Backbone as a ProteinNet text record, in pm:
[ID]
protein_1_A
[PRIMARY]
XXXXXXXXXXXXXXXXXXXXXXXXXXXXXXXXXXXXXXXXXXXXXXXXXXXXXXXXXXXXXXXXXXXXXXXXXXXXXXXXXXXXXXXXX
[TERTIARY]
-343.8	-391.2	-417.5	-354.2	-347	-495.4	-507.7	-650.9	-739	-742.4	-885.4	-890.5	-787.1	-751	-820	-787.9	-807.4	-948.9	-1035.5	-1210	-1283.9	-1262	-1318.4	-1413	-1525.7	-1652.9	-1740.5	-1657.7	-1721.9	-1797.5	-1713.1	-1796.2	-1850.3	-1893.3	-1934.8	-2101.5	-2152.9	-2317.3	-2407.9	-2516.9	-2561.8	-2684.1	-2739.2	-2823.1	-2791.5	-2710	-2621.3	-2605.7	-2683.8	-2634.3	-2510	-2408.6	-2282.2	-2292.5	-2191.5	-2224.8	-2139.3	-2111.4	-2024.6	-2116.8	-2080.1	-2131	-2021.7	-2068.3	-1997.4	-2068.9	-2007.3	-2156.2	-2095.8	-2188.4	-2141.6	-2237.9	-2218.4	-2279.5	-2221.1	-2158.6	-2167.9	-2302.2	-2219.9	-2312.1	-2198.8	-2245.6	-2172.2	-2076.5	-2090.2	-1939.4	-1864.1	-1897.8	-1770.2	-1716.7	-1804.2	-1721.5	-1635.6	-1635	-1587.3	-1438.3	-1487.7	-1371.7	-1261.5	-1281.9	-1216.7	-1155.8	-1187.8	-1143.6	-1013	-1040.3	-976.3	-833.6	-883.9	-783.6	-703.3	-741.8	-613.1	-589.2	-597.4	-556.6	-431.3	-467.1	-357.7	-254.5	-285.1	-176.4	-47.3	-151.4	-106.7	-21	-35.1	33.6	188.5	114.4	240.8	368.8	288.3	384.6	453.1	417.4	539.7	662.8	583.4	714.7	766.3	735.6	844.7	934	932.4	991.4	1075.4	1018.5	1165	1246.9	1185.6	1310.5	1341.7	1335.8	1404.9	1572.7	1479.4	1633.7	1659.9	1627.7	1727.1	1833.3	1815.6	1880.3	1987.2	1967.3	2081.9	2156.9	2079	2192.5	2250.5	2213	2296.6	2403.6	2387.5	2477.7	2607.8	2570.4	2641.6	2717.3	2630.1	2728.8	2796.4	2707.5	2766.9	2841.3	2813	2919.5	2861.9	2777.3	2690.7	2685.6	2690.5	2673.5	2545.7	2508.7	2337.6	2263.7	2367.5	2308.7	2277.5	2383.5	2340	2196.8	2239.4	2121	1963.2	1981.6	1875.1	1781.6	1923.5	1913	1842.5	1910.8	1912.3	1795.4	1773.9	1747.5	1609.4	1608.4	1481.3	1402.8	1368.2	1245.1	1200.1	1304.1	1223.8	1169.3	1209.9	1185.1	1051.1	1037.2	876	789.8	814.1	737.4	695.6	792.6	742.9	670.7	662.9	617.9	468.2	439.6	343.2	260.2	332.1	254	181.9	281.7	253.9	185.9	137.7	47	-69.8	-125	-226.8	-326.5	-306	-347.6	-389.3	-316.7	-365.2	-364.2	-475	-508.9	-594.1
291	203.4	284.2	383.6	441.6	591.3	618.6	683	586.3	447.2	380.4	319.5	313.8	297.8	413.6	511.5	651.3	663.9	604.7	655.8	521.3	434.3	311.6	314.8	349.5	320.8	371.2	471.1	641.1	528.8	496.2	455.7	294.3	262.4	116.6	200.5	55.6	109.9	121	205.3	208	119.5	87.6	-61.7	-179.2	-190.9	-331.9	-302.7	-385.9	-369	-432.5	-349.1	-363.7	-429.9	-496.8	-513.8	-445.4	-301.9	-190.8	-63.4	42.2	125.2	216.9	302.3	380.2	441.5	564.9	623.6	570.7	502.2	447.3	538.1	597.8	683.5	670.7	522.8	479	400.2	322.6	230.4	123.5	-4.1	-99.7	-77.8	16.6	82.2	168.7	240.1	305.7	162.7	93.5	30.5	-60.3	-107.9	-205.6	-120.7	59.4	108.6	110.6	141.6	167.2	63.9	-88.8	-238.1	-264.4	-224.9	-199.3	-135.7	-28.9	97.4	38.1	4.9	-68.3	-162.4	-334.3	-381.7	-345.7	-234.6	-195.4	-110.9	-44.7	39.5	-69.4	-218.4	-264.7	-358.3	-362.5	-471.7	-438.7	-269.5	-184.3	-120.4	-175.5	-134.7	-270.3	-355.4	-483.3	-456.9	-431.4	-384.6	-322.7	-243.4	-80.3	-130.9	-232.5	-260.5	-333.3	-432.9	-495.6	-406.3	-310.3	-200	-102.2	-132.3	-80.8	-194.5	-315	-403.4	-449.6	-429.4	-437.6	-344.8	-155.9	-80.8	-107.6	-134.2	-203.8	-270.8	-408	-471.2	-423.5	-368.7	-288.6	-205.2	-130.9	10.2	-73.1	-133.7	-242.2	-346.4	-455.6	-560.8	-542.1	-473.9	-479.4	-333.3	-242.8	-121.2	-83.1	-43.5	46.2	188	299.4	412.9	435.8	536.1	560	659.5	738.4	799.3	720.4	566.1	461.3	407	404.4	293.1	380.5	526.1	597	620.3	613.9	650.3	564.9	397.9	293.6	171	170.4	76.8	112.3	242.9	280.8	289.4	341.8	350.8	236.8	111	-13.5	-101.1	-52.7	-175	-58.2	50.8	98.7	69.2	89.1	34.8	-95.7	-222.5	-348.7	-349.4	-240.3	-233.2	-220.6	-105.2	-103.7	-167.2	-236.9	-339.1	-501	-509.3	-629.4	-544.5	-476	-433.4	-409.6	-345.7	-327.6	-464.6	-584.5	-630.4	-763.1	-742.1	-827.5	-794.2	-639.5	-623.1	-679.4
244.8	350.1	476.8	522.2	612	613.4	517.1	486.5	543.6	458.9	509.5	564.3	649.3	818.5	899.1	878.9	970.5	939.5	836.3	788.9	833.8	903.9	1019.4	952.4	1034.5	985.5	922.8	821.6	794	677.1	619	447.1	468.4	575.2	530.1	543.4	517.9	464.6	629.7	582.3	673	713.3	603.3	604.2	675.6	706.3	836.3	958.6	1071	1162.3	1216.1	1274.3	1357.4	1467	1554	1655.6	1768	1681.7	1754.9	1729.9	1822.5	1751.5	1728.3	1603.3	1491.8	1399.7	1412.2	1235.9	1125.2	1032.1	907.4	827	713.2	632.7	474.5	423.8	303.5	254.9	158.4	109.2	62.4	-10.8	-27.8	-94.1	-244.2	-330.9	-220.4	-101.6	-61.2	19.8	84.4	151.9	49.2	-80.5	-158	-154.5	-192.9	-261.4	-136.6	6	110.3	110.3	84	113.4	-1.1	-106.2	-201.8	-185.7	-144.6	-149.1	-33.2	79.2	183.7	171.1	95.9	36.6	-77.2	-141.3	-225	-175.9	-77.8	3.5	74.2	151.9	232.7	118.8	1.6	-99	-159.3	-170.9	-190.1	-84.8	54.2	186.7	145.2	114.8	120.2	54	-101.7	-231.8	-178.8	-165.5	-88	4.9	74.8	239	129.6	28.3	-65.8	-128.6	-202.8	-251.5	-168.2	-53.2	57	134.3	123.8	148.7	29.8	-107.5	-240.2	-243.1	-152.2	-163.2	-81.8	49	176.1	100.3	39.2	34.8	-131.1	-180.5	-314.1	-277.1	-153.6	-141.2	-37.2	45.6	167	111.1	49.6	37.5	-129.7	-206.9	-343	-319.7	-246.4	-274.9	-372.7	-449.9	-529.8	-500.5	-582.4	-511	-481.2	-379.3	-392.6	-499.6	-580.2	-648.4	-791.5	-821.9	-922	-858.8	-717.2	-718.9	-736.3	-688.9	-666.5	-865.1	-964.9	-1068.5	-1113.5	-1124.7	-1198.8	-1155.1	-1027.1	-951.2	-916.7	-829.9	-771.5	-840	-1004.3	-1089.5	-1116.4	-1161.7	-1167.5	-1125	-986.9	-859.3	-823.3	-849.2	-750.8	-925.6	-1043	-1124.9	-1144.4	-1016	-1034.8	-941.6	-834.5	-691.7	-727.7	-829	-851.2	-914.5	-1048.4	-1112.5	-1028.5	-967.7	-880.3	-806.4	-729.3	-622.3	-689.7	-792.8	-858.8	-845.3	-961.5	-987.9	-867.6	-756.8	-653.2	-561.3	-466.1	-398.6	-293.4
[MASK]
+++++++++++++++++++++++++++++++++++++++++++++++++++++++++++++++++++++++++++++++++++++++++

């Protein structure tokens, strides 16, 4: 998300007029893919922020160690992070 944050107006098309100015030097697939790609960044900043307070409250209120939770916990929760982020960008 943060890439096609930082590339503004690089990839939208240049056939449209703006009512800013900006060099745009895509076409409609970069701009689809840029829309895409931060949508999915921004889907996957959510997951992450949850297996971030699944870990708090694993290590805090359950007393978990962090190297269980880092072992046991962290691969499945960023593989759900990712599955759920994929498919609904």
């Amino acid at each position: 998300a943060s890439i096609s944050m930082a590339l503004t107006t690089i990839p939208m098309p240049q056939n449209i007029i703006y009512p800013f100015e900006g060099n745009s030097y895509g076409n409609v697939s970069t701009c689809e893919i840029q829309g895409f790609f931060y949508f999915l960044g921004a889907s996957y900043l959510v997951c992450c922020n949850g297996v971030l307070n699944i870990f708090f409250v694993s290590t805090i209120r359950f007393g978990m160690r962090e190297a269980t939770v880092k072992k046991m916990l962290f691969p499945i929760c960023f593989v759900a992070s990712a599955l759920i982020s994929v498919p609904y960008p």
